Coordinates of C-alpha atoms in Angstrom, one line a residue:
X1 CA -201.2 -60.3 -54.0
X2 CA -203.8 -63.0 -54.6
X3 CA -202.7 -66.5 -55.6
X4 CA -204.8 -66.2 -58.7
X5 CA -202.3 -63.7 -60.0
X6 CA -199.0 -65.2 -58.6
X7 CA -199.7 -68.9 -58.6
X8 CA -202.5 -69.7 -61.0
X9 CA -201.6 -67.2 -63.7
X10 CA -197.9 -67.0 -63.0
X11 CA -197.9 -63.2 -63.4
X12 CA -199.3 -63.5 -67.0
X13 CA -202.6 -62.4 -68.4
X14 CA -203.8 -60.9 -65.1
X15 CA -204.6 -57.3 -65.9
X16 CA -208.2 -57.6 -64.8
X17 CA -207.3 -59.5 -61.6
X18 CA -204.7 -56.9 -60.8
X19 CA -207.1 -54.0 -61.3
X20 CA -209.7 -55.8 -59.2
X21 CA -207.3 -56.5 -56.4
X22 CA -206.0 -52.9 -56.3
X23 CA -209.6 -51.6 -56.2
X24 CA -210.5 -53.9 -53.3
X25 CA -207.5 -52.9 -51.2
X26 CA -207.9 -49.2 -51.9
X27 CA -210.5 -49.0 -49.1
X28 CA -207.5 -49.4 -46.7
X29 CA -206.3 -46.0 -47.7
X30 CA -203.4 -44.8 -45.6
X31 CA -203.4 -48.1 -43.7
X32 CA -202.3 -50.0 -46.8
X33 CA -198.6 -50.7 -46.6
X34 CA -196.4 -52.6 -48.9
X35 CA -197.8 -55.0 -51.5
X36 CA -196.3 -58.5 -51.2
X37 CA -195.9 -60.5 -54.4
X38 CA -195.1 -64.0 -53.0
X39 CA -194.2 -66.3 -55.9
X40 CA -194.7 -70.0 -56.1
X41 CA -191.5 -72.2 -55.8
X42 CA -192.0 -73.5 -59.3
X43 CA -192.1 -70.0 -61.0
X44 CA -188.9 -69.6 -63.0
X45 CA -187.7 -66.1 -63.6
X46 CA -188.7 -65.0 -67.1
X47 CA -187.5 -61.4 -67.7
X48 CA -190.2 -60.6 -70.3
X49 CA -193.1 -61.9 -68.0
X50 CA -191.7 -60.2 -64.9
X51 CA -191.1 -56.9 -66.7
X52 CA -194.6 -56.8 -68.1
X53 CA -196.1 -57.7 -64.8
X54 CA -194.1 -55.2 -62.7
X55 CA -194.5 -52.5 -65.3
X56 CA -198.3 -52.9 -65.1
X57 CA -198.3 -53.1 -61.3
X58 CA -196.0 -50.1 -60.9
X59 CA -198.1 -48.1 -63.4
X60 CA -201.2 -48.6 -61.2
X61 CA -199.7 -47.9 -57.8
X62 CA -197.1 -45.9 -56.0
X63 CA -197.2 -48.2 -53.0
X64 CA -194.1 -50.0 -51.9
X65 CA -193.9 -53.4 -53.7
X66 CA -191.9 -56.3 -52.4
X67 CA -191.4 -59.7 -54.2
X68 CA -190.7 -62.9 -52.4
X69 CA -189.4 -65.3 -55.1
X70 CA -188.8 -68.8 -54.1
X71 CA -187.3 -70.3 -57.3
X72 CA -183.5 -70.0 -57.4
X73 CA -183.6 -68.4 -60.9
X74 CA -184.9 -65.2 -59.3
X75 CA -181.6 -64.6 -57.4
X76 CA -179.3 -63.7 -60.2
X77 CA -178.1 -60.3 -61.4
X78 CA -180.7 -60.1 -64.2
X79 CA -183.7 -60.5 -61.9
X80 CA -182.1 -58.1 -59.3
X81 CA -181.7 -55.4 -62.0
X82 CA -185.3 -55.9 -63.2
X83 CA -186.6 -55.5 -59.7
X84 CA -184.5 -52.4 -59.2
X85 CA -185.8 -50.9 -62.5
X86 CA -189.4 -51.1 -61.2
X87 CA -188.5 -50.2 -57.6
X88 CA -189.5 -53.6 -56.2
X89 CA -187.7 -54.8 -53.2
X90 CA -186.8 -58.5 -52.8
X91 CA -187.7 -60.1 -49.5
X92 CA -185.0 -61.5 -47.2
X93 CA -186.5 -64.8 -46.1
X94 CA -185.6 -67.3 -43.4
X95 CA -185.2 -70.1 -43.9
X96 CA -183.6 -69.1 -47.2
X97 CA -184.0 -71.5 -50.2
X98 CA -180.7 -70.2 -51.6
X99 CA -178.1 -68.2 -49.8
X100 CA -179.0 -64.9 -51.6
X101 CA -182.6 -65.3 -50.4
X102 CA -181.4 -64.5 -46.8
X103 CA -180.6 -60.9 -47.6
X104 CA -182.7 -58.1 -49.1
X105 CA -182.3 -57.5 -52.8
X106 CA -183.8 -55.7 -55.8
X107 CA -184.6 -52.1 -55.1
X108 CA -182.7 -51.0 -52.0
X109 CA -185.1 -48.2 -50.9
X110 CA -186.9 -50.8 -48.7
X111 CA -185.7 -53.8 -46.7
X112 CA -188.4 -56.4 -46.0
X113 CA -187.7 -59.5 -43.9
X114 CA -190.1 -62.5 -43.6
X115 CA -189.0 -64.8 -40.8
X116 CA -190.8 -68.2 -40.7
X117 CA -188.9 -69.8 -37.9
X118 CA -185.9 -72.1 -38.0
X119 CA -185.2 -75.0 -37.9
X120 CA -189.0 -75.9 -38.0
X121 CA -190.9 -73.4 -40.1
X122 CA -193.8 -71.7 -38.4
X123 CA -193.0 -73.3 -35.1
X124 CA -189.4 -72.5 -34.0
X125 CA -188.4 -69.4 -32.0
X126 CA -185.3 -67.6 -33.0
X127 CA -182.4 -67.5 -30.5
X128 CA -180.8 -64.6 -28.9
X129 CA -177.8 -64.5 -31.3
X130 CA -180.1 -64.5 -34.4
X131 CA -182.2 -61.7 -32.9
X132 CA -179.1 -59.7 -32.1
X133 CA -177.7 -60.1 -35.6
X134 CA -181.1 -59.1 -37.0
X135 CA -181.1 -56.0 -34.9
X136 CA -177.7 -55.0 -36.4
X137 CA -179.0 -55.6 -39.9
X138 CA -182.1 -53.6 -39.3
X139 CA -180.1 -50.7 -37.8
X140 CA -177.7 -50.8 -40.8
X141 CA -180.6 -50.7 -43.2
X142 CA -182.2 -47.8 -41.4
X143 CA -178.9 -45.9 -41.4
X144 CA -178.9 -46.2 -45.2
X145 CA -182.3 -44.4 -45.1
X146 CA -184.2 -47.5 -46.1
X147 CA -187.7 -48.2 -44.9
X148 CA -187.6 -51.5 -42.9
X149 CA -190.5 -54.0 -42.7
X150 CA -190.1 -57.1 -40.6
X151 CA -192.6 -59.9 -40.4
X152 CA -192.3 -62.8 -37.9
X153 CA -194.3 -65.7 -39.3
X154 CA -193.3 -68.3 -36.6
X155 CA -196.7 -68.0 -35.1
X156 CA -197.9 -71.6 -34.5
X157 CA -196.5 -71.8 -30.9
X158 CA -196.5 -68.0 -30.3
X159 CA -192.8 -67.5 -31.0
X160 CA -193.4 -64.5 -33.3
X161 CA -194.6 -62.3 -30.5
X162 CA -191.7 -63.2 -28.2
X163 CA -189.2 -62.7 -31.0
X164 CA -190.7 -59.3 -32.0
X165 CA -190.6 -58.1 -28.4
X166 CA -186.9 -59.2 -28.1
X167 CA -186.0 -57.4 -31.3
X168 CA -187.9 -54.3 -30.3
X169 CA -186.1 -54.2 -27.0
X170 CA -182.7 -54.5 -28.6
X171 CA -183.6 -51.7 -31.1
X172 CA -184.9 -49.5 -28.2
X173 CA -181.7 -50.1 -26.2
X174 CA -179.6 -49.3 -29.2
X175 CA -181.7 -46.2 -29.9
X176 CA -182.5 -47.5 -33.4
X177 CA -185.3 -46.2 -35.5
X178 CA -188.8 -47.3 -34.6
X179 CA -190.2 -50.3 -36.5
X180 CA -193.8 -50.3 -37.7

């Protein structure tokens, strides 16, 4: 989702921008996966604003929608219920700004992981224990008939590719569902 919608407008008064964005990405057709709504760290949860935005977005697309909130106010029961109502999955992020940010939330038909590297974001590779635990989480999510998306964003020194291959190997050995 463009920053003009999420950061500049803070999810408000963005109907035209939303329509334009969805029209532009429609050319991707079947290659278009989930829509990521990454929120700025300063955007406090406001149920009325969030409901209006996600209702408008959900009314215009049947695509999977995931939200990556970064303000702690988005990790309470009220925000989780709102995301569930509009079938919006909440991203599980690492590093997590608050403990609840480390696990998927919102609508549970989809699990979406964004892994930025730890301890140094974008640089650090994940260790064997982390990747093994992640493989277990992914396998458990898939066993619950959830679609699973996993993005390694620790790309600066090439760790993302190595970590993705390590995870894929663990999932293959465990005969877990294929990741896309």
